[in-house]
Coordinates of C-alpha atoms (C1' of nucleotides) in Angstrom, one line a residue:
Chain P
M114 CA 31.5 -7.1 19.9
A115 CA 32.6 -3.6 20.9
K116 CA 31.5 -0.8 18.7
P117 CA 34.5 1.2 17.4
T118 CA 34.7 4.9 17.6
Q119 CA 37.0 4.9 14.7
P120 CA 36.6 3.3 11.3
V121 CA 37.7 -0.2 11.3
R122 CA 39.7 -2.1 8.5
G123 CA 37.8 -3.5 5.6
R124 CA 34.6 -1.7 5.3
P125 CA 34.1 1.1 7.8
K126 CA 30.9 0.7 10.0
Q127 CA 29.9 4.3 8.9
S128 CA 29.6 5.6 12.3
S129 CA 26.7 8.0 11.6
S130 CA 23.7 5.4 11.6
V131 CA 20.7 7.0 12.6
P132 CA 19.0 5.6 15.6
L133 CA 22.0 5.0 17.7
T134 CA 21.3 7.8 20.0
G135 CA 18.6 7.9 22.6
T136 CA 17.3 5.1 24.8
S137 CA 16.3 2.0 23.3
E138 CA 13.7 -0.1 25.4
L139 CA 10.9 -2.1 24.1
D140 CA 8.0 -3.3 26.4
R141 CA 7.9 -7.1 26.2
D142 CA 4.9 -7.2 28.2
S143 CA 2.7 -5.0 25.9
D144 CA 0.1 -6.1 23.7
V145 CA 1.5 -4.2 20.8
P146 CA 3.7 -6.2 19.1
L147 CA 7.5 -5.6 19.3
Y148 CA 8.0 -4.9 15.7
F149 CA 5.4 -2.2 15.9
Q150 CA 6.9 -0.7 19.0
L151 CA 10.2 -0.8 17.2
A152 CA 8.8 1.0 14.1
A153 CA 7.1 3.8 16.0
A154 CA 10.3 4.4 18.1
L155 CA 12.6 4.5 15.0
K156 CA 10.0 6.7 13.3
A157 CA 10.0 9.1 16.3
M158 CA 13.7 9.3 16.3
L159 CA 13.8 10.1 12.6
E160 CA 11.3 12.9 13.1
V161 CA 12.9 14.4 16.3
D162 CA 16.3 15.0 15.1
E163 CA 15.8 15.9 11.5
W164 CA 18.2 13.7 9.4
E165 CA 18.8 14.8 5.9
A166 CA 17.6 12.5 3.1
G167 CA 20.5 9.7 2.2
A168 CA 21.8 9.8 5.6
R169 CA 22.9 6.2 6.5
F170 CA 20.5 4.3 8.6
A171 CA 21.6 1.5 11.1
S172 CA 22.0 -1.9 9.8
E173 CA 19.7 -4.7 10.8
R174 CA 22.5 -6.4 12.7
E175 CA 23.1 -3.3 14.7
L176 CA 19.5 -2.9 15.5
E177 CA 19.6 -6.6 16.5
E178 CA 22.1 -5.7 19.2
Q179 CA 20.7 -2.4 20.3
F180 CA 17.2 -3.6 20.8
N181 CA 17.9 -7.1 21.8
V182 CA 15.5 -8.7 19.3
S183 CA 15.7 -11.2 16.6
R184 CA 15.9 -10.0 12.9
A185 CA 12.1 -11.4 12.4
V186 CA 11.2 -8.2 14.6
I187 CA 13.6 -5.8 12.9
R188 CA 12.5 -6.6 9.2
P189 CA 8.7 -6.0 9.6
A190 CA 9.5 -2.7 11.6
L191 CA 11.7 -1.7 8.7
E192 CA 9.0 -2.6 6.1
L193 CA 6.6 -0.4 7.8
L194 CA 9.0 2.6 7.6
V195 CA 9.7 1.7 4.0
G196 CA 6.0 1.6 3.3
D197 CA 5.6 5.0 5.0
G198 CA 8.1 6.3 2.9
A199 CA 10.6 7.2 5.7
I200 CA 13.6 4.9 4.7
V201 CA 14.7 3.4 1.7
R202 CA 16.6 -0.1 1.7
V203 CA 19.5 -0.9 -0.8
K204 CA 20.5 -4.5 -1.2
G205 CA 24.0 -5.2 -0.3
S206 CA 24.5 -1.6 0.7
G207 CA 22.2 -0.7 3.6
A208 CA 19.3 1.4 4.5
F209 CA 19.0 5.2 4.1
V210 CA 16.6 8.1 5.1
A211 CA 14.3 8.7 2.4
P212 CA 13.8 12.0 0.6
P213 CA 10.2 13.5 1.2
R214 CA 7.5 12.1 -1.1
R215 CA 7.1 13.6 -4.6
E216 CA 3.7 14.8 -5.7
V217 CA 2.9 13.2 -8.7
R218 CA -0.1 14.1 -11.3
V219 CA -2.2 11.3 -12.5
G220 CA -2.9 11.4 -16.1
G221 CA -2.4 9.5 -19.5
L222 CA -0.5 10.0 -22.5
V223 CA -3.1 11.9 -24.3
G224 CA -3.2 14.7 -21.9
L225 CA 0.7 14.6 -21.3
W226 CA 1.2 15.2 -25.1
S227 CA -1.5 17.5 -25.7
E228 CA 0.0 19.9 -23.2
Q229 CA 3.4 21.2 -23.0
H230 CA 5.1 19.1 -20.3
G231 CA 8.7 19.5 -21.5
D232 CA 10.1 18.4 -18.1
R233 CA 8.5 14.9 -18.5
T234 CA 10.7 12.4 -20.1
V235 CA 8.7 9.6 -21.7
T236 CA 10.5 6.3 -22.7
V237 CA 8.4 4.2 -25.3
L238 CA 8.7 0.6 -24.7
S239 CA 6.2 -0.3 -27.3
A240 CA 3.6 1.2 -29.6
R241 CA 1.2 -0.7 -31.8
K242 CA -2.3 -1.3 -33.0
R243 CA -4.4 -4.0 -31.1
R244 CA -7.5 -5.6 -30.6
P245 CA -9.0 -4.4 -27.5
D246 CA -9.7 -6.9 -24.7
R247 CA -12.9 -6.9 -22.8
T248 CA -11.8 -4.1 -20.2
V249 CA -10.4 -1.9 -22.8
S250 CA -13.4 -2.0 -25.0
H251 CA -15.8 -1.3 -22.0
F252 CA -14.0 1.8 -20.9
L253 CA -13.5 3.3 -24.7
Q254 CA -17.1 2.3 -25.4
I255 CA -16.0 0.3 -28.4
E256 CA -18.9 -1.9 -29.5
D257 CA -17.1 -3.8 -32.3
R258 CA -14.0 -5.6 -30.7
R259 CA -12.5 -6.0 -34.0
T260 CA -11.8 -2.2 -34.3
P261 CA -8.1 -2.0 -33.5
V262 CA -6.9 0.5 -30.7
A263 CA -3.5 2.2 -30.2
H264 CA -1.6 0.5 -27.4
V265 CA 1.3 2.3 -26.1
H266 CA 3.5 1.1 -23.1
A267 CA 5.8 3.6 -21.9
V268 CA 7.7 4.7 -18.9
V269 CA 7.3 8.3 -17.7
D270 CA 10.1 10.0 -15.6
I271 CA 9.0 12.0 -13.1
G272 CA 12.2 13.0 -11.6
K273 CA 15.2 11.6 -10.0
P274 CA 14.9 7.9 -9.3
S275 CA 11.2 7.6 -9.9
V276 CA 9.1 6.6 -12.8
I277 CA 5.7 5.5 -13.6
L278 CA 4.6 2.6 -15.8
V279 CA 1.8 3.7 -18.3
D280 CA -0.2 1.1 -20.2
S281 CA -2.2 3.3 -22.4
F282 CA -5.2 2.4 -24.9
S283 CA -6.7 5.1 -27.2
S284 CA -9.1 5.2 -30.1
V285 CA -7.3 5.4 -33.4
A286 CA -10.0 7.6 -34.9
L287 CA -10.3 10.0 -32.4
V288 CA -6.5 10.4 -31.6
P289 CA -4.7 9.6 -34.7
W290 CA -1.7 11.5 -33.7
L291 CA -0.8 9.6 -30.7
L292 CA 0.6 6.5 -32.3
P293 CA 2.9 8.3 -34.6
T294 CA 4.0 10.6 -31.7
A295 CA 4.8 7.3 -29.8
R296 CA 6.8 5.8 -32.7
A297 CA 8.6 9.0 -33.2
L298 CA 9.8 8.9 -29.6
E299 CA 10.7 5.2 -30.0
S300 CA 13.1 6.2 -32.8
A301 CA 14.1 9.7 -31.4
E302 CA 12.6 11.5 -34.3
K303 CA 10.7 14.7 -34.1
P304 CA 7.0 13.8 -33.1
P305 CA 4.1 15.4 -35.1
R306 CA 2.0 18.0 -33.4
P307 CA -1.1 16.7 -31.7
S308 CA -4.3 17.8 -33.4
G309 CA -6.7 19.9 -31.4
L310 CA -9.0 17.9 -29.2
G311 CA -11.0 19.4 -26.5
L312 CA -10.4 17.4 -23.4
T313 CA -13.1 17.7 -21.0
R314 CA -13.2 15.4 -17.9
A315 CA -11.2 12.3 -16.4
T316 CA -12.1 9.6 -14.1
V317 CA -9.6 8.2 -11.9
S318 CA -9.6 5.0 -9.5
I319 CA -6.7 4.0 -7.2
E320 CA -6.1 0.9 -5.5
H321 CA -3.2 -0.8 -3.7
T322 CA -1.3 -3.7 -5.1
F323 CA 2.4 -5.0 -5.5
F324 CA 4.6 -5.2 -8.4
G325 CA 5.0 -8.2 -10.5
E326 CA 8.4 -9.5 -11.9
W327 CA 8.2 -7.6 -15.2
G328 CA 6.9 -4.3 -13.8
S329 CA 9.2 -4.3 -10.8
S330 CA 12.4 -4.5 -13.1
Q331 CA 11.1 -1.4 -15.2
V332 CA 10.7 1.0 -12.3
G333 CA 13.7 -0.2 -10.2
A334 CA 11.6 -2.0 -7.8
S335 CA 11.7 -5.6 -6.8
A336 CA 8.9 -8.0 -7.3
G337 CA 6.5 -7.9 -4.4
D338 CA 7.0 -4.0 -3.6
P339 CA 3.8 -2.2 -2.8
A340 CA 2.5 -0.3 -5.5
L341 CA -0.3 1.9 -6.4
M342 CA -2.5 1.3 -9.5
G343 CA -4.4 3.9 -11.1
R344 CA -7.1 3.4 -13.9
F345 CA -7.4 6.5 -15.8
V346 CA -10.3 7.3 -18.5
Q347 CA -9.8 10.6 -20.4
F348 CA -12.9 12.0 -22.1
A349 CA -13.0 14.7 -24.8
R350 CA -15.3 16.4 -27.3
A351 CA -14.0 16.2 -30.9
R352 CA -14.0 19.4 -33.0
G353 CA -17.5 20.5 -33.6
A354 CA -19.0 17.4 -31.9
R355 CA -21.8 17.8 -29.1
E356 CA -21.4 14.8 -27.1
E357 CA -18.0 13.9 -25.2
C358 CA -16.7 10.4 -25.5
P359 CA -13.8 8.5 -23.9
V360 CA -10.6 8.7 -25.9
E361 CA -8.1 6.9 -23.8
F362 CA -8.0 4.4 -21.0
A363 CA -4.8 3.9 -19.3
R364 CA -3.4 1.8 -16.5
L365 CA -0.7 3.4 -14.3
I366 CA 1.5 1.8 -11.7
Y367 CA 3.5 3.7 -9.2
R368 CA 5.7 2.8 -6.5
A369 CA 3.7 3.2 -3.3
D370 CA 6.6 4.6 -1.3
G371 CA 7.8 7.9 -2.5
A372 CA 5.0 8.7 -4.5
Q373 CA 2.0 11.0 -3.5
L374 CA -0.8 11.1 -6.1
A375 CA -2.4 14.5 -6.5
F376 CA -5.7 15.5 -8.5
E377 CA -8.0 18.3 -8.8
L378 CA -11.8 17.6 -8.5
S379 CA -14.7 19.2 -10.1
Chain R
M188 CA -0.5 -36.8 8.5
A189 CA -3.1 -38.3 6.1
K190 CA -5.7 -35.9 4.7
P191 CA -9.2 -37.0 5.9
T192 CA -11.8 -37.0 3.2
Q193 CA -14.4 -37.0 5.9
P194 CA -14.7 -34.4 8.7
V195 CA -12.7 -35.4 11.9
R196 CA -13.4 -35.0 15.3
G197 CA -12.8 -31.9 17.2
R198 CA -12.9 -29.1 14.6
P199 CA -13.3 -30.4 11.1
K200 CA -10.6 -29.4 8.7
Q201 CA -13.4 -27.8 6.6
S202 CA -12.2 -29.8 3.4
S203 CA -13.3 -27.0 0.8
S204 CA -10.0 -25.1 1.2
V205 CA -9.2 -23.3 -2.1
P206 CA -5.7 -24.3 -3.4
L207 CA -5.8 -27.8 -2.7
T208 CA -6.5 -28.6 -6.4
G209 CA -3.8 -28.6 -9.3
T210 CA -0.3 -29.2 -9.0
S211 CA 2.0 -27.5 -6.6
E212 CA 5.6 -27.3 -7.7
L213 CA 7.9 -24.2 -7.0
D214 CA 11.1 -23.7 -8.7
R215 CA 13.9 -23.7 -6.2
D216 CA 16.4 -22.9 -8.7
S217 CA 14.6 -19.8 -10.0
D218 CA 15.8 -16.1 -9.1
V219 CA 12.3 -15.4 -8.4
P220 CA 11.9 -15.9 -4.5
L221 CA 9.8 -18.8 -3.4
Y222 CA 7.1 -16.7 -1.7
F223 CA 6.5 -14.6 -4.8
Q224 CA 6.2 -17.7 -7.0
L225 CA 3.9 -19.3 -4.3
A226 CA 1.7 -15.8 -4.3
A227 CA 1.6 -16.0 -8.1
A228 CA 0.5 -19.5 -8.1
L229 CA -2.1 -18.9 -5.5
K230 CA -3.5 -15.9 -7.4
A231 CA -3.7 -18.0 -10.4
M232 CA -5.8 -20.7 -8.9
L233 CA -8.0 -18.1 -7.5
E234 CA -8.7 -16.5 -10.7
V235 CA -9.1 -19.7 -12.8
D236 CA -11.8 -21.2 -10.7
E237 CA -13.9 -18.3 -9.7
W238 CA -14.3 -19.0 -5.9
E239 CA -17.2 -17.1 -4.3
A240 CA -16.4 -14.4 -1.6
G241 CA -16.1 -16.0 1.8
A242 CA -14.9 -19.4 0.6
R243 CA -12.4 -20.9 2.9
F244 CA -8.8 -20.5 1.9
A245 CA -6.1 -23.3 2.8
S246 CA -4.5 -22.9 6.3
E247 CA -0.7 -21.8 6.5
R248 CA 0.2 -25.4 8.0
E249 CA -1.7 -27.0 5.1
L250 CA 0.3 -24.9 2.5
E251 CA 3.5 -25.6 4.3
E252 CA 2.8 -29.5 3.8
Q253 CA 1.4 -28.8 0.1
F254 CA 4.3 -26.7 -1.1
N255 CA 7.1 -28.0 1.0
V256 CA 8.1 -24.6 2.3
S257 CA 8.4 -23.1 5.7
R258 CA 5.9 -20.7 7.1
A259 CA 8.5 -17.9 6.3
V260 CA 7.7 -18.5 2.9
I261 CA 3.8 -18.8 3.2
R262 CA 3.4 -15.7 5.3
P263 CA 5.0 -13.3 2.9
A264 CA 3.1 -14.8 0.0
L265 CA -0.2 -14.5 1.9
E266 CA 0.6 -10.9 2.8
L267 CA 1.0 -10.1 -0.9
L268 CA -2.5 -11.6 -1.6
V269 CA -3.9 -9.8 1.2
G270 CA -2.4 -6.4 0.0
D271 CA -3.9 -7.4 -3.5
G272 CA -7.4 -7.7 -2.1
A273 CA -7.4 -11.5 -2.9
I274 CA -7.9 -12.9 0.5
V275 CA -8.8 -11.9 3.9
R276 CA -7.1 -13.4 7.1
V277 CA -9.0 -13.7 10.4
K278 CA -7.0 -14.3 13.6
G279 CA -7.9 -17.7 15.1
S280 CA -10.1 -18.5 12.2
G281 CA -8.5 -18.8 9.0
A282 CA -8.1 -17.2 5.7
F283 CA -11.0 -16.6 3.3
V284 CA -11.5 -15.4 -0.4
A285 CA -12.3 -11.6 -0.2
P286 CA -15.2 -10.0 -1.7
P287 CA -14.4 -7.7 -4.8
R288 CA -13.0 -4.2 -3.9
R289 CA -15.6 -1.7 -3.1
E290 CA -15.6 1.6 -4.9
V291 CA -15.1 4.6 -2.6
R292 CA -15.8 8.2 -3.3
V293 CA -13.3 10.6 -1.6
G294 CA -14.7 13.5 0.0
G295 CA -15.1 15.7 3.2
L296 CA -17.9 16.2 5.6
V297 CA -19.0 19.4 4.0
G298 CA -19.8 17.8 0.7
L299 CA -21.3 14.5 2.4
W300 CA -23.7 16.5 4.2
S301 CA -24.5 19.4 1.7
E302 CA -25.9 16.7 -0.6
Q303 CA -28.4 13.8 0.2
H304 CA -26.3 10.8 1.0
G305 CA -28.8 9.1 2.9
D306 CA -26.9 5.7 2.6
R307 CA -23.9 6.7 4.4
T308 CA -23.8 6.2 8.1
V309 CA -21.7 8.9 9.9
T310 CA -20.6 8.2 13.5
V311 CA -19.3 11.2 15.2
L312 CA -16.6 10.6 17.5
S313 CA -15.7 14.1 18.7
A314 CA -17.0 17.7 17.4
R315 CA -15.5 20.7 18.9
K316 CA -13.9 24.3 18.2
R317 CA -10.2 24.1 18.0
R318 CA -7.2 26.3 17.4
P319 CA -5.7 25.2 14.0
D320 CA -2.3 23.7 13.9
R321 CA 0.2 25.0 11.2
T322 CA -1.0 22.3 8.6
V323 CA -4.6 23.2 9.1
S324 CA -4.3 26.8 9.0
H325 CA -2.0 26.5 5.8
F326 CA -4.7 24.6 3.9
L327 CA -7.6 26.7 5.0
Q328 CA -5.7 29.9 4.5
I329 CA -6.3 31.0 8.0
E330 CA -3.8 33.9 8.8
D331 CA -4.7 34.3 12.5
R332 CA -4.0 31.0 14.2
R333 CA -6.2 32.2 17.2
T334 CA -9.2 31.9 15.0
P335 CA -10.9 28.6 16.0
V336 CA -11.9 26.1 13.4
A337 CA -14.5 23.4 13.7
H338 CA -12.9 20.0 14.1
V339 CA -14.9 16.9 13.7
H340 CA -13.6 13.3 13.9
A341 CA -15.9 10.8 12.4
V342 CA -16.2 7.2 11.1
V343 CA -18.0 7.0 7.8
D344 CA -19.7 3.6 7.0
I345 CA -19.3 2.8 3.3
G346 CA -21.0 -0.5 3.5
K347 CA -20.7 -3.9 5.1
P348 CA -17.5 -4.4 7.1
S349 CA -15.7 -1.3 5.9
V350 CA -15.3 2.3 7.2
I351 CA -13.4 5.4 6.8
L352 CA -11.7 7.5 9.3
V353 CA -12.3 11.1 8.7
D354 CA -10.5 14.1 10.5
S355 CA -12.4 17.1 9.1
F356 CA -11.2 20.8 9.7
S357 CA -13.7 23.5 8.5
S358 CA -14.1 27.3 8.9
V359 CA -16.5 28.1 11.4
A360 CA -17.6 31.3 9.6
L361 CA -18.0 29.8 6.2
V362 CA -19.7 26.5 7.4
P363 CA -21.4 27.5 10.5
W364 CA -23.9 24.7 10.3
L365 CA -21.3 21.8 10.2
L366 CA -20.5 21.7 13.9
P367 CA -24.3 21.8 15.0
T368 CA -24.9 19.0 12.6
A369 CA -22.0 16.8 13.9
R370 CA -23.3 17.4 17.5
A371 CA -26.8 16.5 16.5
L372 CA -25.5 13.2 15.2
E373 CA -23.4 12.8 18.4
S374 CA -26.6 13.0 20.4
A375 CA -29.1 11.4 17.9
E376 CA -30.9 14.5 17.2
K377 CA -32.3 15.9 14.2
P378 CA -29.4 17.8 12.3
P379 CA -30.2 21.4 11.3
R380 CA -30.4 22.1 7.6
P381 CA -27.1 23.0 5.8
S382 CA -27.1 26.4 4.5
G383 CA -26.5 27.1 0.7
L384 CA -22.9 27.0 -0.3
G385 CA -21.6 26.9 -3.6
L386 CA -19.1 24.1 -3.8
T387 CA -16.6 24.6 -6.7
R388 CA -13.6 22.2 -6.7
A389 CA -11.6 20.2 -4.5
T390 CA -8.0 18.9 -4.3
V391 CA -7.0 15.3 -3.5
S392 CA -3.7 13.7 -2.7
I393 CA -3.2 10.1 -1.9
E394 CA -0.4 8.3 -0.4
H395 CA 0.4 4.8 1.4
T396 CA 0.9 4.4 5.0
F397 CA 0.0 2.0 7.6
F398 CA -2.5 2.2 10.6
G399 CA -1.4 3.3 13.9
E400 CA -2.7 1.6 17.1
W401 CA -5.6 3.9 17.6
G402 CA -6.8 4.2 14.0
S403 CA -6.7 0.5 13.4
S404 CA -9.1 -0.3 16.3
Q405 CA -11.6 2.1 14.9
V406 CA -11.8 0.5 11.5
G407 CA -11.4 -3.1 12.6
A408 CA -7.9 -3.2 11.3
S409 CA -4.7 -4.0 13.4
A410 CA -1.7 -1.8 14.0
G411 CA 0.7 -1.9 11.0
D412 CA -1.9 -2.8 8.2
P413 CA -1.6 -1.1 5.1
A414 CA -3.8 2.1 4.6
L415 CA -4.3 4.9 2.1
M416 CA -4.3 8.3 3.5
G417 CA -6.1 11.1 1.6
R418 CA -5.7 14.8 2.0
F419 CA -8.7 16.5 0.9
V420 CA -9.5 20.3 0.4
Q421 CA -13.0 21.6 -0.4
F422 CA -13.3 24.8 -2.2
A423 CA -16.5 26.8 -2.3
R424 CA -17.9 30.3 -3.2
A425 CA -20.1 31.8 -0.5
R426 CA -23.5 33.2 -1.6
G427 CA -22.9 36.4 -3.7
A428 CA -19.1 36.2 -3.3
R429 CA -16.7 36.6 -6.3
E430 CA -13.8 34.5 -5.1
E431 CA -13.7 31.0 -3.9
C432 CA -11.9 30.1 -0.9
P433 CA -11.1 26.7 0.9
V434 CA -13.9 25.7 3.4
E435 CA -12.7 22.3 4.7
F436 CA -9.5 20.3 5.0
A437 CA -10.0 16.7 5.9
R438 CA -7.6 13.7 6.5
L439 CA -9.1 10.4 5.4
I440 CA -7.8 7.1 6.3
Y441 CA -8.8 4.1 4.3
R442 CA -8.0 0.4 4.6
A443 CA -5.6 -0.3 1.6
D444 CA -7.2 -3.9 1.1
G445 CA -10.9 -3.8 0.0
A446 CA -11.0 -0.2 -1.1
Q447 CA -10.7 1.5 -4.5
L448 CA -10.6 5.1 -4.2
A449 CA -12.5 7.0 -7.1
F450 CA -12.7 10.5 -8.3
E451 CA -13.7 12.7 -11.3
L452 CA -11.1 15.3 -12.5
S453 CA -12.1 18.5 -14.4
Chain L
dT113 C1' -10.0 -28.7 22.6
dA114 C1' -7.9 -28.6 18.4
dG115 C1' -6.8 -25.6 14.7
dT116 C1' -5.8 -21.0 13.4
dG117 C1' -3.2 -16.7 12.5
dG118 C1' 0.2 -13.4 14.9
dT119 C1' 4.5 -13.2 16.7
dC120 C1' 9.4 -14.2 17.8
dT121 C1' 13.8 -16.8 18.3
dA122 C1' 18.2 -18.4 16.6
dG123 C1' 20.3 -19.8 13.4
dA124 C1' 21.6 -20.4 7.9
dC125 C1' 23.2 -19.2 2.8
dC126 C1' 23.0 -16.0 -0.9
dA127 C1' 24.2 -12.1 -4.0
dC128 C1' 25.4 -7.9 -4.0
dA129 C1' 28.3 -3.4 -3.1
dC130 C1' 31.7 -1.5 -1.1
dT131 C1' 36.8 -0.9 0.1
Chain N
dG64 C1' 37.2 -9.7 2.1
dT65 C1' 33.6 -7.8 4.8
dG66 C1' 29.2 -6.0 5.7
dT67 C1' 24.6 -5.7 3.7
dG68 C1' 19.9 -6.6 2.9
dG69 C1' 17.0 -10.7 0.8
dT70 C1' 15.5 -15.2 1.8
dC71 C1' 14.6 -19.5 4.0
dT72 C1' 14.6 -23.0 7.9
dA73 C1' 12.8 -25.3 12.0
dG74 C1' 11.2 -24.6 15.5
dA75 C1' 8.4 -22.1 19.7
dC76 C1' 4.6 -19.7 22.4
dC77 C1' 0.4 -16.9 22.3
dA78 C1' -4.4 -15.5 22.0
dC79 C1' -8.3 -16.3 19.6
dT80 C1' -12.2 -19.1 17.2
dA81 C1' -15.3 -22.7 16.3
dA82 C1' -17.0 -27.1 17.3

DNA sequence: TAGTGGTCTAGACCACACT
DNA sequence: GTGTGGTCTAGACCACTAA
């Protein structure tokens, strides 16, 4: 099949595909797998000629032809590029050069709503009181498991196409304003002012997972996509109190591609 | 092929494979891909009967038979479990139930060697002065790029089979003891005492990548394996000084499976 | 020497997104 | 209607591991 220099009938082959320039030789005698060689070659091409974000990337069938390998080589190579944040793949449409990674601050809802973060849009999915499970009661240091905690499930928009899933558990006694705030956002009313609470420190742990069926649909990913999960515990000192105590435990799910989690340590 | 209840000749099929219990039905009419259903089913089995770390997992050919799917379904499913830290695959040997994730503290060599961390074994791969590149001079706030910085490349052992790759750049003027310390470790001599330096805060950013050919061999992974990259900047106040300044910029590479990065935020 | 995971081929069908 | 990525089949060969 000859490669047309002019758009063809039907859907034009969008001639601007990224890696159609340069040589395209893979070493079949090497110990390095073909798919890894291919990923390295494509990544190098992307870095040399700096393509703008959104530029069309070669289709898998084009790459098949150009590098003389089967799609079982192409696909893992492209998966590496996706995991590396270099390209984005859109079903039915094609692959595109990805925008640079966004820096994302990690935090819970208490911190988000205590301070002024007008640029963050929060969509509350559910907000209700709940009996804590073992994990939650452990992190919030709740001894009597019958004491209900505030459970808010929300999506935090962090700009353009990207969002975070937040699963926040907080002490009703210490942060009484959080549930009303969440409910006000749910019904698009004016939220109450948060009461003064001296936030002290927080702990975070990050690990790699993948999206489940439900989470993926919320953030516009698909099931199985790589994700970063953060466990976040916010500590605070109540007004006039001497000792600090945990006020919020949150699980946060980020898309692994496109995000760069940032913190400041003490 | 009948499944033997007793070990067979040659290499016995190690009858203790994990997911050979329970039903094994996948819904071929579902929208959810088979490989994802399979991963979810296997994960559920692992969680229900708590298998001890190191227990043998069913082989890919066994799973093929049991679930009536091709290996192109099995493999992505197992990849999900690996990325989730649930199993470990060993080439030529089989798959095994993974140990729980280790909590790993993120930090640079200045912090590591300033404090007493006798339990961490550091293997210095190289230690020398260098002209900083653009990234390094930016983070260390070095204006004259001809000023050399200390560059230490090291592997930090964080227990059992797991290590971190560290690429540390530090100011020679502010941390003069770091290079001698690294060189002493290289030649197995006694390191000098680090001078007092008031470490203040640090910034971290984490993102998802994959191992290159070189890095993977150092940490016992293979090229293309998922990894977490941390960028770490340590700030400090020199003795008697008023203002803090960056003293170390480090790139850290972790295996994404098996590690859980932990911090404390201020 | 048999079994294992790692890699790769050469096909196929689908739902989706464009034109 | 055509091209796209997503999924899946049914094979194959390899290097490696353990009995």
